């Protein structure tokens, strides 16, 4: 299947098909890209998937070079971005080249950022290899790196020219990274498509079999929201932050590296569901069905007692969503029906975080 992302002259297609990685070269040529390709990847992903991508680009004359960073969030840094830019320049790339990001969200955000500034901006293609990257980070054009002061503080909107999603690359993804990605899959369904929740429930979390059309429909939810609010100025794109306000607070409160993003978002979703029951009439049964789904993918739903509520609140106070002290919190009226509310107070959030300590 194909998802069109309609953004005027920045429009592009997301192609979802098993085996597509091996045909990336011809697919990229068909999309109209020209010049030399600079593949940016991390050492882990490259070990499994770089050869197939290089060969397919080579076969159609894109003459690719490969630029690797270490795996992990620490590579989303200004110093790695500079290193990659230098490596591109040293390999003779210029404004006629394009970047291919092969990897998870870290590589996609870093390589997209590099593409946005190298020679003042060159085209780039996303080849996402994690669930998070396939359904979330590769679509929408947010690119960037972290600062010591906080995540994603440097960046640019730079839409890809093409997104190539091959579900078969998920076979090499470790189970924990596979499962955490479903926090975002479930988030998309919860805000816009209640029927999809039932289909996600039918997946076997012990396998890597996600049908291409389910991935495509999940991507389409994000695509429609990005189309309506490309630069996050109209409050619509904020719906994608469902579960992320308290989730980010928890993520930041936990010692670095102990909890994956999707695991923190699972807890954030539980808190947001509770607040939705309280403030916007979400039925307990709808709430329970979403919680069951998170549990189905082994996402933790009880907060570690070592993480104090005060610490989570302190961390979340720094979140950029707290503009001028005003909380804009995404709630559900029903499964598939999200909206941005200003009815949630800090003490409501405090109670919701406390609630996360109780078994569900
Ligand atoms: P990641 O890129 O760090 O990948 C997770 C781990 O899995 C890494 O160690 C990686 O090497 C490995 N890996 C990736 N694909 C693999 C594969 N197919 N086989 C084996 N190993 C593989 O993490 P992620 O969860 O994909 O992305 C998280 C990042 O995405 C964060 O920095 C977050 O801020 C960003 N993000 C961005 C957006 C956006 O809109 N731009 C949206 C959501 C998340
Ligand atoms: Zn997220």
Short mmCIF file of N, CA and C and ligand atoms in Angstrom, two decimals, residues 42 44-45 48-49 71 73 76 104-106 109 129-130 132-133 136-137 142 151-152 169 172-174 177 180 222, ligand 1:
data_model
loop_
_atom_site.label_atom_id
_atom_site.label_comp_id
_atom_site.label_asym_id
_atom_site.label_seq_id
_atom_site.Cartn_x
_atom_site.Cartn_y
_atom_site.Cartn_z
N UNK A 42 23.08 3.53 11.65
CA UNK A 42 23.87 3.25 12.86
C UNK A 42 24.51 1.88 12.72
N UNK A 44 24.50 -0.86 14.38
CA UNK A 44 23.67 -2.06 14.55
C UNK A 44 22.80 -2.32 13.32
N UNK A 45 22.09 -1.31 12.90
CA UNK A 45 21.19 -1.46 11.75
C UNK A 45 21.99 -1.80 10.49
N UNK A 48 22.87 -5.42 9.74
CA UNK A 48 21.81 -6.26 9.18
C UNK A 48 21.33 -5.85 7.80
N UNK A 49 21.25 -4.55 7.56
CA UNK A 49 20.47 -4.10 6.40
C UNK A 49 21.18 -3.17 5.41
N UNK A 71 25.01 3.16 17.56
CA UNK A 71 23.59 3.02 17.85
C UNK A 71 23.27 3.72 19.17
N UNK A 73 20.54 6.78 21.43
CA UNK A 73 20.06 8.17 21.50
C UNK A 73 21.21 9.18 21.55
N UNK A 76 22.14 11.36 18.63
CA UNK A 76 21.34 12.51 18.19
C UNK A 76 21.94 13.77 18.80
N UNK A 104 16.35 3.56 12.90
CA UNK A 104 15.23 3.95 13.74
C UNK A 104 15.09 5.46 13.80
N UNK A 105 14.35 5.92 14.80
CA UNK A 105 14.08 7.35 14.92
C UNK A 105 15.33 8.18 15.17
N UNK A 106 16.32 7.58 15.81
CA UNK A 106 17.56 8.32 16.08
C UNK A 106 18.25 8.68 14.76
N UNK A 109 16.01 11.15 12.64
CA UNK A 109 16.05 12.54 13.10
C UNK A 109 17.40 13.19 12.81
N UNK A 129 13.47 1.53 10.23
CA UNK A 129 13.69 0.11 10.56
C UNK A 129 13.15 -0.31 11.92
N UNK A 130 12.55 0.61 12.68
CA UNK A 130 11.86 0.23 13.92
C UNK A 130 10.37 0.52 13.74
N UNK A 132 8.59 2.32 15.78
CA UNK A 132 8.45 3.76 16.06
C UNK A 132 8.75 4.57 14.80
N UNK A 133 9.84 4.24 14.14
CA UNK A 133 10.24 5.00 12.97
C UNK A 133 9.26 4.77 11.81
N UNK A 136 5.77 6.44 12.97
CA UNK A 136 5.77 7.77 13.60
C UNK A 136 6.86 8.69 13.06
N UNK A 137 8.12 8.43 13.43
CA UNK A 137 9.13 9.47 13.22
C UNK A 137 9.52 9.71 11.77
N UNK A 142 9.70 16.32 11.08
CA UNK A 142 10.43 16.86 12.24
C UNK A 142 11.79 16.18 12.30
N UNK A 151 15.85 17.22 25.17
CA UNK A 151 15.71 16.48 23.91
C UNK A 151 15.15 17.37 22.79
N UNK A 152 15.60 17.13 21.59
CA UNK A 152 15.04 17.75 20.37
C UNK A 152 15.03 19.27 20.40
N UNK A 169 12.12 -5.83 7.69
CA UNK A 169 13.32 -5.45 8.45
C UNK A 169 13.09 -5.54 9.96
N UNK A 172 14.73 -8.39 12.62
CA UNK A 172 15.99 -8.34 13.37
C UNK A 172 15.91 -7.43 14.60
N UNK A 173 14.76 -6.80 14.81
CA UNK A 173 14.61 -5.87 15.94
C UNK A 173 14.45 -6.65 17.25
N UNK A 174 15.19 -6.28 18.32
CA UNK A 174 15.01 -6.98 19.60
C UNK A 174 13.56 -6.84 20.10
N UNK A 177 12.39 -3.55 21.89
CA UNK A 177 12.21 -2.41 20.98
C UNK A 177 10.99 -2.61 20.08
N UNK A 180 7.90 -1.81 22.44
CA UNK A 180 7.71 -0.41 22.83
C UNK A 180 7.10 0.40 21.68
N UNK A 222 -1.27 9.46 11.19
CA UNK A 222 -0.32 10.55 11.42
C UNK A 222 -0.26 11.48 10.21
P1 LIG B 1 16.50 3.96 17.80
O1 LIG B 1 16.63 4.63 16.52
O2 LIG B 1 17.50 4.24 18.85
O3 LIG B 1 16.43 2.39 17.57
C1 LIG B 1 16.36 1.53 18.70
C2 LIG B 1 17.47 0.47 18.68
O4 LIG B 1 17.15 -0.53 17.73
C3 LIG B 1 18.84 0.99 18.26
O5 LIG B 1 19.82 0.36 19.05
C4 LIG B 1 18.99 0.55 16.81
O6 LIG B 1 20.32 0.33 16.46
C5 LIG B 1 18.21 -0.73 16.82
N1 LIG B 1 17.57 -1.08 15.55
C6 LIG B 1 16.84 -0.27 14.75
N2 LIG B 1 16.30 -0.96 13.75
C7 LIG B 1 16.71 -2.24 13.89
C8 LIG B 1 16.47 -3.43 13.17
N3 LIG B 1 15.63 -3.46 12.12
N4 LIG B 1 17.07 -4.55 13.59
C9 LIG B 1 17.87 -4.56 14.69
N5 LIG B 1 18.11 -3.47 15.43
C10 LIG B 1 17.54 -2.32 15.03
O7 LIG B 1 15.07 4.26 18.50
P2 LIG B 1 13.62 4.52 17.91
O8 LIG B 1 12.71 4.10 19.00
O9 LIG B 1 13.43 3.98 16.55
O10 LIG B 1 13.57 6.10 17.79
C11 LIG B 1 13.60 6.94 18.93
C12 LIG B 1 13.92 8.34 18.50
O11 LIG B 1 12.90 8.79 17.61
C13 LIG B 1 13.98 9.33 19.64
O12 LIG B 1 15.14 10.11 19.52
C14 LIG B 1 12.74 10.19 19.43
O13 LIG B 1 12.93 11.52 19.87
C15 LIG B 1 12.57 10.12 17.94
N6 LIG B 1 11.21 10.37 17.48
C16 LIG B 1 11.05 11.33 16.53
C17 LIG B 1 9.79 11.63 16.04
C18 LIG B 1 9.64 12.64 14.95
O14 LIG B 1 8.51 13.03 14.64
N7 LIG B 1 10.71 13.06 14.32
C19 LIG B 1 8.68 10.92 16.51
C20 LIG B 1 8.88 9.93 17.47
C21 LIG B 1 10.15 9.66 17.95
#
